[in-house]
PDB file of C-alpha atoms and ligand atoms in Angstrom:
ATOM      1  CA  UNK W   1       5.536  11.519 -25.073  1.00  0.00           C
ATOM      2  CA  UNK W   2       5.562   7.912 -23.865  1.00  0.00           C
ATOM      3  CA  UNK W   3       2.227   6.288 -23.180  1.00  0.00           C
ATOM      4  CA  UNK W   4       0.542   6.295 -19.754  1.00  0.00           C
ATOM      5  CA  UNK W   5       1.098   3.244 -17.545  1.00  0.00           C
ATOM      6  CA  UNK W   6      -1.571   1.866 -15.206  1.00  0.00           C
ATOM      7  CA  UNK W   7      -1.332  -1.018 -12.775  1.00  0.00           C
ATOM      8  CA  UNK W   8      -3.574  -3.274 -10.716  1.00  0.00           C
ATOM      9  CA  UNK W   9      -1.647  -4.447  -7.644  1.00  0.00           C
ATOM     10  CA  UNK W  10      -3.464  -7.090  -5.589  1.00  0.00           C
ATOM     11  CA  UNK W  11      -2.031  -9.048  -2.674  1.00  0.00           C
ATOM     12  CA  UNK W  12      -2.503 -12.824  -2.984  1.00  0.00           C
ATOM     13  CA  UNK W  13      -3.640 -13.254   0.607  1.00  0.00           C
ATOM     14  CA  UNK W  14      -7.257 -14.082  -0.173  1.00  0.00           C
ATOM     15  CA  UNK W  15      -9.763 -14.450  -2.998  1.00  0.00           C
ATOM     16  CA  UNK W  16     -10.548 -11.451  -5.206  1.00  0.00           C
ATOM     17  CA  UNK W  17     -13.991  -9.960  -4.631  1.00  0.00           C
ATOM     18  CA  UNK W  18     -16.205  -7.419  -6.384  1.00  0.00           C
ATOM     19  CA  UNK W  19     -14.125  -4.546  -5.004  1.00  0.00           C
ATOM     20  CA  UNK W  20     -11.027  -5.921  -6.719  1.00  0.00           C
ATOM     21  CA  UNK W  21     -12.990  -6.550  -9.910  1.00  0.00           C
ATOM     22  CA  UNK W  22     -14.059  -2.916  -9.913  1.00  0.00           C
ATOM     23  CA  UNK W  23     -10.501  -1.679  -9.377  1.00  0.00           C
ATOM     24  CA  UNK W  24      -9.041  -3.963 -12.042  1.00  0.00           C
ATOM     25  CA  UNK W  25     -11.764  -3.227 -14.618  1.00  0.00           C
ATOM     26  CA  UNK W  26     -11.516   0.519 -13.964  1.00  0.00           C
ATOM     27  CA  UNK W  27      -7.714   0.485 -14.341  1.00  0.00           C
ATOM     28  CA  UNK W  28      -8.030  -1.496 -17.547  1.00  0.00           C
ATOM     29  CA  UNK W  29     -10.727   0.773 -18.976  1.00  0.00           C
ATOM     30  CA  UNK W  30      -8.794   3.925 -18.085  1.00  0.00           C
ATOM     31  CA  UNK W  31      -5.621   2.510 -19.638  1.00  0.00           C
ATOM     32  CA  UNK W  32      -7.519   1.680 -22.793  1.00  0.00           C
ATOM     33  CA  UNK W  33      -9.178   5.097 -22.970  1.00  0.00           C
ATOM     34  CA  UNK W  34      -5.780   6.782 -22.553  1.00  0.00           C
ATOM     35  CA  UNK W  35      -4.118   4.523 -25.098  1.00  0.00           C
ATOM     36  CA  UNK W  36      -1.924   3.378 -22.257  1.00  0.00           C
ATOM     37  CA  UNK W  37      -0.395   0.176 -20.875  1.00  0.00           C
ATOM     38  CA  UNK W  38      -1.931  -2.022 -18.201  1.00  0.00           C
ATOM     39  CA  UNK W  39       0.271  -3.949 -15.769  1.00  0.00           C
ATOM     40  CA  UNK W  40      -0.507  -6.511 -13.104  1.00  0.00           C
ATOM     41  CA  UNK W  41       1.712  -6.484 -10.020  1.00  0.00           C
ATOM     42  CA  UNK W  42       1.573  -9.126  -7.338  1.00  0.00           C
ATOM     43  CA  UNK W  43       2.163  -7.519  -3.930  1.00  0.00           C
ATOM     44  CA  UNK W  44       3.331 -10.549  -1.994  1.00  0.00           C
ATOM     45  CA  UNK W  45       5.979  -9.236   0.410  1.00  0.00           C
ATOM     46  CA  UNK W  46       4.012 -10.809   3.250  1.00  0.00           C
ATOM     47  CA  UNK W  47       5.268 -14.293   2.479  1.00  0.00           C
ATOM     48  CA  UNK W  48       3.482 -15.743   5.523  1.00  0.00           C
ATOM     49  CA  UNK W  49      -0.010 -14.744   4.330  1.00  0.00           C
ATOM     50  CA  UNK W  50       0.385 -14.831   0.535  1.00  0.00           C
ATOM     51  CA  UNK W  51       0.080 -18.190  -1.221  1.00  0.00           C
ATOM     52  CA  UNK W  52       0.690 -19.492  -4.773  1.00  0.00           C
ATOM     53  CA  UNK W  53      -2.912 -20.741  -4.806  1.00  0.00           C
ATOM     54  CA  UNK W  54      -4.326 -17.250  -4.249  1.00  0.00           C
ATOM     55  CA  UNK W  55      -1.910 -15.922  -6.857  1.00  0.00           C
ATOM     56  CA  UNK W  56      -3.072 -18.464  -9.444  1.00  0.00           C
ATOM     57  CA  UNK W  57      -6.671 -17.600  -8.615  1.00  0.00           C
ATOM     58  CA  UNK W  58      -5.931 -13.891  -9.251  1.00  0.00           C
ATOM     59  CA  UNK W  59      -4.651 -14.713 -12.760  1.00  0.00           C
ATOM     60  CA  UNK W  60      -7.647 -16.963 -13.394  1.00  0.00           C
ATOM     61  CA  UNK W  61     -10.235 -14.443 -12.147  1.00  0.00           C
ATOM     62  CA  UNK W  62      -8.745 -11.503 -14.064  1.00  0.00           C
ATOM     63  CA  UNK W  63      -8.426 -13.494 -17.291  1.00  0.00           C
ATOM     64  CA  UNK W  64     -12.021 -14.650 -16.899  1.00  0.00           C
ATOM     65  CA  UNK W  65     -13.090 -11.018 -16.492  1.00  0.00           C
ATOM     66  CA  UNK W  66     -11.581 -10.442 -19.924  1.00  0.00           C
ATOM     67  CA  UNK W  67      -8.509  -8.488 -18.839  1.00  0.00           C
ATOM     68  CA  UNK W  68      -5.133  -8.748 -20.539  1.00  0.00           C
ATOM     69  CA  UNK W  69      -1.912  -7.496 -18.988  1.00  0.00           C
ATOM     70  CA  UNK W  70       1.728  -7.309 -19.949  1.00  0.00           C
ATOM     71  CA  UNK W  71       4.160 -10.110 -19.133  1.00  0.00           C
ATOM     72  CA  UNK W  72       6.261 -10.646 -17.144  1.00  0.00           C
ATOM     73  CA  UNK W  73       4.211  -9.863 -14.081  1.00  0.00           C
ATOM     74  CA  UNK W  74       6.266  -8.271 -11.322  1.00  0.00           C
ATOM     75  CA  UNK W  75       6.118 -10.276  -8.096  1.00  0.00           C
ATOM     76  CA  UNK W  76       7.384  -8.233  -5.176  1.00  0.00           C
ATOM     77  CA  UNK W  77       8.761 -11.277  -3.351  1.00  0.00           C
ATOM     78  CA  UNK W  78      11.337 -11.587  -6.150  1.00  0.00           C
ATOM     79  CA  UNK W  79      12.597  -8.032  -5.706  1.00  0.00           C
ATOM     80  CA  UNK W  80      13.575  -7.636  -2.065  1.00  0.00           C
ATOM     81  CA  UNK W  81      16.970  -6.332  -3.275  1.00  0.00           C
ATOM     82  CA  UNK W  82      15.304  -3.284  -4.821  1.00  0.00           C
ATOM     83  CA  UNK W  83      13.551  -2.442  -1.550  1.00  0.00           C
ATOM     84  CA  UNK W  84      16.749  -3.101   0.431  1.00  0.00           C
ATOM     85  CA  UNK W  85      18.602  -0.574  -1.745  1.00  0.00           C
ATOM     86  CA  UNK W  86      15.970   2.080  -1.153  1.00  0.00           C
ATOM     87  CA  UNK W  87      15.995   1.290   2.561  1.00  0.00           C
ATOM     88  CA  UNK W  88      19.769   1.630   2.625  1.00  0.00           C
ATOM     89  CA  UNK W  89      19.496   5.147   1.246  1.00  0.00           C
ATOM     90  CA  UNK W  90      17.027   6.087   3.966  1.00  0.00           C
ATOM     91  CA  UNK W  91      19.313   4.554   6.614  1.00  0.00           C
ATOM     92  CA  UNK W  92      22.291   6.500   5.293  1.00  0.00           C
ATOM     93  CA  UNK W  93      20.301   9.720   5.278  1.00  0.00           C
ATOM     94  CA  UNK W  94      19.283   9.114   8.913  1.00  0.00           C
ATOM     95  CA  UNK W  95      15.588   9.075   8.004  1.00  0.00           C
ATOM     96  CA  UNK W  96      14.811   5.713   9.635  1.00  0.00           C
ATOM     97  CA  UNK W  97      15.679   4.062  12.947  1.00  0.00           C
ATOM     98  CA  UNK W  98      15.718   0.456  14.149  1.00  0.00           C
ATOM     99  CA  UNK W  99      12.615  -0.421  16.145  1.00  0.00           C
ATOM    100  CA  UNK W 100      12.806  -3.229  18.686  1.00  0.00           C
ATOM    101  CA  UNK W 101       9.572  -2.745  20.617  1.00  0.00           C
ATOM    102  CA  UNK W 102       7.105  -5.625  20.365  1.00  0.00           C
ATOM    103  CA  UNK W 103       3.437  -4.983  19.650  1.00  0.00           C
ATOM    104  CA  UNK W 104       2.470  -5.742  23.238  1.00  0.00           C
ATOM    105  CA  UNK W 105       5.202  -3.463  24.625  1.00  0.00           C
ATOM    106  CA  UNK W 106       3.962  -0.656  22.370  1.00  0.00           C
ATOM    107  CA  UNK W 107       0.372  -1.270  23.499  1.00  0.00           C
ATOM    108  CA  UNK W 108       1.395  -1.257  27.174  1.00  0.00           C
ATOM    109  CA  UNK W 109       3.319   1.997  26.692  1.00  0.00           C
ATOM    110  CA  UNK W 110       0.312   3.678  25.079  1.00  0.00           C
ATOM    111  CA  UNK W 111      -2.124   2.382  27.717  1.00  0.00           C
ATOM    112  CA  UNK W 112       0.173   3.757  30.392  1.00  0.00           C
ATOM    113  CA  UNK W 113       0.482   7.132  28.687  1.00  0.00           C
ATOM    114  CA  UNK W 114      -3.315   7.337  28.399  1.00  0.00           C
ATOM    115  CA  UNK W 115      -3.926   6.289  32.006  1.00  0.00           C
ATOM    116  CA  UNK W 116      -4.349   9.875  33.192  1.00  0.00           C
ATOM    117  CA  UNK W 117      -6.790  10.619  30.392  1.00  0.00           C
ATOM    118  CA  UNK W 118      -4.299  12.255  28.043  1.00  0.00           C
ATOM    119  CA  UNK W 119      -5.244  11.678  24.388  1.00  0.00           C
ATOM    120  CA  UNK W 120      -2.891   9.626  22.239  1.00  0.00           C
ATOM    121  CA  UNK W 121      -2.627  10.489  18.538  1.00  0.00           C
ATOM    122  CA  UNK W 122      -4.114   8.079  16.022  1.00  0.00           C
ATOM    123  CA  UNK W 123      -3.427   7.675  12.310  1.00  0.00           C
ATOM    124  CA  UNK W 124      -6.112   8.095   9.603  1.00  0.00           C
ATOM    125  CA  UNK W 125      -6.953   4.372   9.960  1.00  0.00           C
ATOM    126  CA  UNK W 126      -7.544   4.864  13.691  1.00  0.00           C
ATOM    127  CA  UNK W 127      -4.388   3.050  14.770  1.00  0.00           C
ATOM    128  CA  UNK W 128      -2.442   4.687  17.646  1.00  0.00           C
ATOM    129  CA  UNK W 129       0.840   6.315  16.626  1.00  0.00           C
ATOM    130  CA  UNK W 130       3.915   4.319  17.485  1.00  0.00           C
ATOM    131  CA  UNK W 131       5.466   5.407  20.801  1.00  0.00           C
ATOM    132  CA  UNK W 132       8.716   7.397  20.625  1.00  0.00           C
ATOM    133  CA  UNK W 133      10.635   4.786  22.657  1.00  0.00           C
ATOM    134  CA  UNK W 134      12.815   3.394  19.872  1.00  0.00           C
ATOM    135  CA  UNK W 135      13.335   6.811  18.301  1.00  0.00           C
ATOM    136  CA  UNK W 136      14.842   8.075  21.581  1.00  0.00           C
ATOM    137  CA  UNK W 137      17.290   5.201  22.092  1.00  0.00           C
ATOM    138  CA  UNK W 138      20.958   6.151  22.213  1.00  0.00           C
ATOM    139  CA  UNK W 139      22.978   5.120  19.185  1.00  0.00           C
ATOM    140  CA  UNK W 140      25.210   2.915  21.362  1.00  0.00           C
ATOM    141  CA  UNK W 141      22.231   0.860  22.561  1.00  0.00           C
ATOM    142  CA  UNK W 142      20.914   0.500  18.989  1.00  0.00           C
ATOM    143  CA  UNK W 143      24.277  -0.760  17.808  1.00  0.00           C
ATOM    144  CA  UNK W 144      24.615  -3.196  20.681  1.00  0.00           C
ATOM    145  CA  UNK W 145      21.127  -4.688  20.237  1.00  0.00           C
ATOM    146  CA  UNK W 146      21.551  -4.974  16.469  1.00  0.00           C
ATOM    147  CA  UNK W 147      24.948  -6.639  16.948  1.00  0.00           C
ATOM    148  CA  UNK W 148      23.395  -9.085  19.409  1.00  0.00           C
ATOM    149  CA  UNK W 149      20.997 -10.202  16.696  1.00  0.00           C
ATOM    150  CA  UNK W 150      17.806  -8.876  18.248  1.00  0.00           C
ATOM    151  CA  UNK W 151      15.009  -8.643  15.649  1.00  0.00           C
ATOM    152  CA  UNK W 152      14.067  -5.109  14.634  1.00  0.00           C
ATOM    153  CA  UNK W 153      11.945  -3.256  12.109  1.00  0.00           C
ATOM    154  CA  UNK W 154      12.927   0.022  10.443  1.00  0.00           C
ATOM    155  CA  UNK W 155      10.626   2.952  11.133  1.00  0.00           C
ATOM    156  CA  UNK W 156      10.528   6.312   9.450  1.00  0.00           C
ATOM    157  CA  UNK W 157      11.563   9.181  11.714  1.00  0.00           C
ATOM    158  CA  UNK W 158       8.586  11.243  10.610  1.00  0.00           C
ATOM    159  CA  UNK W 159       9.726  14.481  12.237  1.00  0.00           C
ATOM    160  CA  UNK W 160      13.204  14.207  10.722  1.00  0.00           C
ATOM    161  CA  UNK W 161      11.838  13.208   7.304  1.00  0.00           C
ATOM    162  CA  UNK W 162       9.318  16.034   7.039  1.00  0.00           C
ATOM    163  CA  UNK W 163      11.923  18.529   8.280  1.00  0.00           C
ATOM    164  CA  UNK W 164      14.371  17.213   5.683  1.00  0.00           C
ATOM    165  CA  UNK W 165      11.847  17.741   2.877  1.00  0.00           C
ATOM    166  CA  UNK W 166      11.133  21.205   4.231  1.00  0.00           C
ATOM    167  CA  UNK W 167       8.184  22.554   2.273  1.00  0.00           C
ATOM    168  CA  UNK W 168       4.628  21.244   1.980  1.00  0.00           C
ATOM    169  CA  UNK W 169       3.857  18.244  -0.248  1.00  0.00           C
ATOM    170  CA  UNK W 170       0.917  17.733  -2.583  1.00  0.00           C
ATOM    171  CA  UNK W 171      -0.422  15.205  -5.029  1.00  0.00           C
ATOM    172  CA  UNK W 172      -2.750  15.528  -7.982  1.00  0.00           C
ATOM    173  CA  UNK W 173      -5.969  13.652  -7.339  1.00  0.00           C
ATOM    174  CA  UNK W 174      -8.035  12.809 -10.355  1.00  0.00           C
ATOM    175  CA  UNK W 175     -10.586  10.745  -8.382  1.00  0.00           C
ATOM    176  CA  UNK W 176     -11.627  11.811  -4.899  1.00  0.00           C
ATOM    177  CA  UNK W 177     -10.932  11.185  -1.227  1.00  0.00           C
ATOM    178  CA  UNK W 178     -13.327  10.176   1.572  1.00  0.00           C
ATOM    179  CA  UNK W 179     -14.293  13.839   2.120  1.00  0.00           C
ATOM    180  CA  UNK W 180     -14.518  14.618  -1.563  1.00  0.00           C
ATOM    181  CA  UNK W 181     -10.925  15.856  -1.723  1.00  0.00           C
ATOM    182  CA  UNK W 182      -9.825  16.353  -5.321  1.00  0.00           C
ATOM    183  CA  UNK W 183      -7.445  18.361  -7.428  1.00  0.00           C
ATOM    184  CA  UNK W 184      -4.209  19.393  -5.738  1.00  0.00           C
ATOM    185  CA  UNK W 185      -4.389  17.613  -2.387  1.00  0.00           C
ATOM    186  CA  UNK W 186      -2.050  18.594   0.479  1.00  0.00           C
ATOM    187  CA  UNK W 187      -0.158  15.571   1.839  1.00  0.00           C
ATOM    188  CA  UNK W 188       0.022  15.340   5.623  1.00  0.00           C
ATOM    189  CA  UNK W 189       2.289  12.362   6.331  1.00  0.00           C
ATOM    190  CA  UNK W 190       2.677  13.511   9.965  1.00  0.00           C
ATOM    191  CA  UNK W 191      -0.814  12.113  10.571  1.00  0.00           C
ATOM    192  CA  UNK W 192       0.702   8.622  10.371  1.00  0.00           C
ATOM    193  CA  UNK W 193       3.480   8.918  12.941  1.00  0.00           C
ATOM    194  CA  UNK W 194       6.596   6.771  12.564  1.00  0.00           C
ATOM    195  CA  UNK W 195       5.394   4.224   9.989  1.00  0.00           C
ATOM    196  CA  UNK W 196       7.139   0.910   9.322  1.00  0.00           C
ATOM    197  CA  UNK W 197       9.487   0.999   6.327  1.00  0.00           C
ATOM    198  CA  UNK W 198      10.847  -2.538   6.694  1.00  0.00           C
ATOM    199  CA  UNK W 199       9.259  -5.160   8.896  1.00  0.00           C
ATOM    200  CA  UNK W 200      11.020  -7.415  11.365  1.00  0.00           C
ATOM    201  CA  UNK W 201      10.252 -10.472   9.269  1.00  0.00           C
ATOM    202  CA  UNK W 202      10.481  -8.886   5.770  1.00  0.00           C
ATOM    203  CA  UNK W 203      13.039  -6.388   4.461  1.00  0.00           C
ATOM    204  CA  UNK W 204      10.274  -4.121   3.099  1.00  0.00           C
ATOM    205  CA  UNK W 205       6.836  -2.757   3.912  1.00  0.00           C
ATOM    206  CA  UNK W 206       3.809  -1.884   1.792  1.00  0.00           C
ATOM    207  CA  UNK W 207       4.710   1.828   1.776  1.00  0.00           C
ATOM    208  CA  UNK W 208       8.298   1.259   0.656  1.00  0.00           C
ATOM    209  CA  UNK W 209       7.652  -1.428  -1.954  1.00  0.00           C
ATOM    210  CA  UNK W 210       4.720   0.393  -3.543  1.00  0.00           C
ATOM    211  CA  UNK W 211       6.657   3.625  -4.175  1.00  0.00           C
ATOM    212  CA  UNK W 212       9.776   1.789  -5.363  1.00  0.00           C
ATOM    213  CA  UNK W 213       7.769  -0.370  -7.774  1.00  0.00           C
ATOM    214  CA  UNK W 214       5.584   2.431  -9.090  1.00  0.00           C
ATOM    215  CA  UNK W 215       8.809   4.257  -9.980  1.00  0.00           C
ATOM    216  CA  UNK W 216      10.669   1.228 -11.371  1.00  0.00           C
ATOM    217  CA  UNK W 217       7.720   0.253 -13.526  1.00  0.00           C
ATOM    218  CA  UNK W 218       7.199   3.807 -14.763  1.00  0.00           C
ATOM    219  CA  UNK W 219       3.637   3.958 -13.446  1.00  0.00           C
ATOM    220  CA  UNK W 220       2.073   7.260 -14.440  1.00  0.00           C
ATOM    221  CA  UNK W 221      -1.453   6.655 -13.066  1.00  0.00           C
ATOM    222  CA  UNK W 222      -2.175   5.015  -9.717  1.00  0.00           C
ATOM    223  CA  UNK W 223      -5.829   3.982  -9.701  1.00  0.00           C
ATOM    224  CA  UNK W 224      -6.840   2.309  -6.425  1.00  0.00           C
ATOM    225  CA  UNK W 225      -9.451   2.239  -3.677  1.00  0.00           C
ATOM    226  CA  UNK W 226     -10.266   5.204  -1.513  1.00  0.00           C
ATOM    227  CA  UNK W 227      -9.130   3.201   1.528  1.00  0.00           C
ATOM    228  CA  UNK W 228      -5.571   4.047   0.428  1.00  0.00           C
ATOM    229  CA  UNK W 229      -6.250   7.753  -0.109  1.00  0.00           C
ATOM    230  CA  UNK W 230      -4.558   8.893   3.126  1.00  0.00           C
ATOM    231  CA  UNK W 231      -1.622   6.504   2.696  1.00  0.00           C
ATOM    232  CA  UNK W 232      -0.731   8.561  -0.384  1.00  0.00           C
ATOM    233  CA  UNK W 233       0.676  11.200   1.979  1.00  0.00           C
ATOM    234  CA  UNK W 234       3.319   8.704   3.153  1.00  0.00           C
ATOM    235  CA  UNK W 235       3.996   7.698  -0.450  1.00  0.00           C
ATOM    236  CA  UNK W 236       4.565  11.323  -1.444  1.00  0.00           C
ATOM    237  CA  UNK W 237       7.035  11.769   1.408  1.00  0.00           C
ATOM    238  CA  UNK W 238       8.972   8.622   0.435  1.00  0.00           C
ATOM    239  CA  UNK W 239       9.020   9.697  -3.224  1.00  0.00           C
ATOM    240  CA  UNK W 240      10.496  12.998  -2.139  1.00  0.00           C
ATOM    241  CA  UNK W 241      13.130  11.402   0.117  1.00  0.00           C
ATOM    242  CA  UNK W 242      14.132   8.913  -2.583  1.00  0.00           C
ATOM    243  CA  UNK W 243      13.914  11.330  -5.517  1.00  0.00           C
ATOM    244  CA  UNK W 244      11.234   9.302  -7.331  1.00  0.00           C
ATOM    245  CA  UNK W 245       8.762  10.583  -9.931  1.00  0.00           C
ATOM    246  CA  UNK W 246       5.223  11.310  -8.769  1.00  0.00           C
ATOM    247  CA  UNK W 247       2.344   9.581 -10.549  1.00  0.00           C
ATOM    248  CA  UNK W 248      -1.136  11.018 -10.906  1.00  0.00           C
ATOM    249  CA  UNK W 249      -3.504   9.474  -8.345  1.00  0.00           C
ATOM    250  CA  UNK W 250      -7.089   8.397  -8.822  1.00  0.00           C
ATOM    251  CA  UNK W 251      -8.786   6.988  -5.716  1.00  0.00           C
ATOM    252  CA  UNK W 252     -12.084   5.341  -6.495  1.00  0.00           C
ATOM    253  CA  UNK W 253     -15.150   4.565  -4.401  1.00  0.00           C
ATOM    254  CA  UNK W 254     -15.233   1.244  -2.564  1.00  0.00           C
ATOM    255  CA  UNK W 255     -17.807  -1.395  -3.335  1.00  0.00           C
ATOM    256  CA  UNK W 256     -19.788  -1.936  -0.122  1.00  0.00           C
ATOM    257  CA  UNK W 257     -21.966  -4.827   1.013  1.00  0.00           C
ATOM    258  CA  UNK W 258     -25.696  -4.431   1.817  1.00  0.00           C
ATOM    259  CA  UNK W 259     -24.857  -3.232   5.319  1.00  0.00           C
ATOM    260  CA  UNK W 260     -22.552  -0.577   3.925  1.00  0.00           C
ATOM    261  CA  UNK W 261     -19.362  -2.335   5.029  1.00  0.00           C
ATOM    262  CA  UNK W 262     -16.202  -2.663   2.993  1.00  0.00           C
ATOM    263  CA  UNK W 263     -15.939  -6.088   1.356  1.00  0.00           C
ATOM    264  CA  UNK W 264     -13.380  -8.429   2.875  1.00  0.00           C
ATOM    265  CA  UNK W 265     -11.382 -11.259   1.411  1.00  0.00           C
ATOM    266  CA  UNK W 266     -12.552 -13.628   4.119  1.00  0.00           C
ATOM    267  CA  UNK W 267     -16.293 -13.352   3.392  1.00  0.00           C
ATOM    268  CA  UNK W 268     -16.843 -15.444   0.314  1.00  0.00           C
ATOM    269  CA  UNK W 269     -20.237 -14.293  -0.981  1.00  0.00           C
ATOM    270  CA  UNK W 270     -18.894 -11.525  -3.179  1.00  0.00           C
ATOM    271  CA  UNK W 271     -15.853 -13.449  -4.360  1.00  0.00           C
ATOM    272  CA  UNK W 272     -15.332 -13.466  -8.135  1.00  0.00           C
ATOM    273  CA  UNK W 273     -14.827 -17.232  -8.239  1.00  0.00           C
ATOM    274  CA  UNK W 274     -17.913 -17.839  -6.074  1.00  0.00           C
ATOM    275  CA  UNK W 275     -20.017 -15.630  -8.353  1.00  0.00           C
ATOM    276  CA  UNK W 276     -18.623 -17.382 -11.424  1.00  0.00           C
ATOM    277  CA  UNK W 277     -19.478 -20.777  -9.967  1.00  0.00           C
ATOM    278  CA  UNK W 278     -22.969 -19.504  -9.186  1.00  0.00           C
ATOM    279  CA  UNK W 279     -23.425 -18.762 -12.904  1.00  0.00           C
ATOM    280  CA  UNK W 280     -22.519 -15.066 -13.193  1.00  0.00           C
ATOM    281  CA  UNK W 281     -20.896 -13.921 -16.437  1.00  0.00           C
ATOM    282  CA  UNK W 282     -18.074 -11.364 -16.716  1.00  0.00           C
ATOM    283  CA  UNK W 283     -20.683  -8.915 -17.994  1.00  0.00           C
ATOM    284  CA  UNK W 284     -22.797  -9.491 -14.911  1.00  0.00           C
ATOM    285  CA  UNK W 285     -19.780  -8.636 -12.759  1.00  0.00           C
ATOM    286  CA  UNK W 286     -19.101  -5.457 -14.730  1.00  0.00           C
ATOM    287  CA  UNK W 287     -22.755  -4.487 -14.340  1.00  0.00           C
ATOM    288  CA  UNK W 288     -22.704  -5.289 -10.590  1.00  0.00           C
ATOM    289  CA  UNK W 289     -19.830  -2.854 -10.049  1.00  0.00           C
ATOM    290  CA  UNK W 290     -21.369  -0.217 -12.285  1.00  0.00           C
ATOM    291  CA  UNK W 291     -18.989  -0.632 -15.214  1.00  0.00           C
ATOM    292  CA  UNK W 292     -20.818  -1.798 -18.279  1.00  0.00           C
ATOM    293  CA  UNK W 293     -18.588  -3.611 -20.753  1.00  0.00           C
ATOM    294  CA  UNK W 294     -18.798  -2.838 -24.423  1.00  0.00           C
ATOM    295  CA  UNK W 295     -21.028  -5.236 -26.348  1.00  0.00           C
TER     296      UNK W 295
HETATM  297  N1  LIG C   1      -1.694  -4.305  -2.630  1.00  0.00           N
HETATM  298  C1  LIG C   1      -2.641  -3.338  -2.174  1.00  0.00           C
HETATM  299  C2  LIG C   1      -3.941  -4.033  -1.861  1.00  0.00           C
HETATM  300  O1  LIG C   1      -4.169  -5.142  -2.292  1.00  0.00           O
HETATM  301  C3  LIG C   1      -2.912  -2.252  -3.199  1.00  0.00           C
HETATM  302  C4  LIG C   1      -1.777  -1.332  -3.325  1.00  0.00           C
HETATM  303  C5  LIG C   1      -1.980  -0.148  -4.254  1.00  0.00           C
HETATM  304  O2  LIG C   1      -2.787  -0.212  -5.184  1.00  0.00           O
HETATM  305  O3  LIG C   1      -1.261   0.820  -4.078  1.00  0.00           O
HETATM  306  O4  LIG C   1      -4.743  -3.455  -1.148  1.00  0.00           O
END
């Protein structure tokens, strides 16, 4: 049997903090314990927010923590063709539709629909489901607007996609979810509504690129924060639609600040570089996130 493959997949849109250190160190330790491989993947499809400076800092911080990863490092911004191919298959299968609505139009539609007190569904992150406006457009109008060069995103037709798959989906969870979910977890992608598969400004989205890359890189173990636990349902659905292998998932606890909030890239105090400059050692960092390094 080939060896297990783990990956740490940060986005270079800010400085790494203790939460990232925990995720990277845990991935690395699990890979080592399983006699597996450890990859670094730079998730930089959002070319407006990701910068080469943040990317360099990621390499510097991880190397300083004592981690070693395989080269070459996959940078998603260099692989838009791979995501475009996967998208094309979903287009051909009729699983996605072009979405023209702007954010403010979507908001106005939802506010209107809620005006009489009717509840509007929200996804597991609390974001309102996308209105069905674009899904209902006649094919002729879609064609005309696309031909006229109007910008559009591609959204998953969730009802069509889940119907196409037919039966229930599951994933094997080796960590745990926010409610302690573990073992064979039922995937409920419907909870997300019609998610974006390719953005207006980028020919990919997080959901699409992450499943394509995990498959292309032969990732067998996805170890990541619990904040992505529910997104796994969408990933399972896309894997099924695209015929991709299913890794084992391990969602880990998030490192919280003193007030119990999730750490953010914008608040510098728990940044790896800031801690390093303040005199912390890599061992201190490992201890701070509850992962003692070997002497
Ligand atoms: N790029 C994502 C992030 O920085 C992580 C994606 C994943 O591990 O699946 O939050």
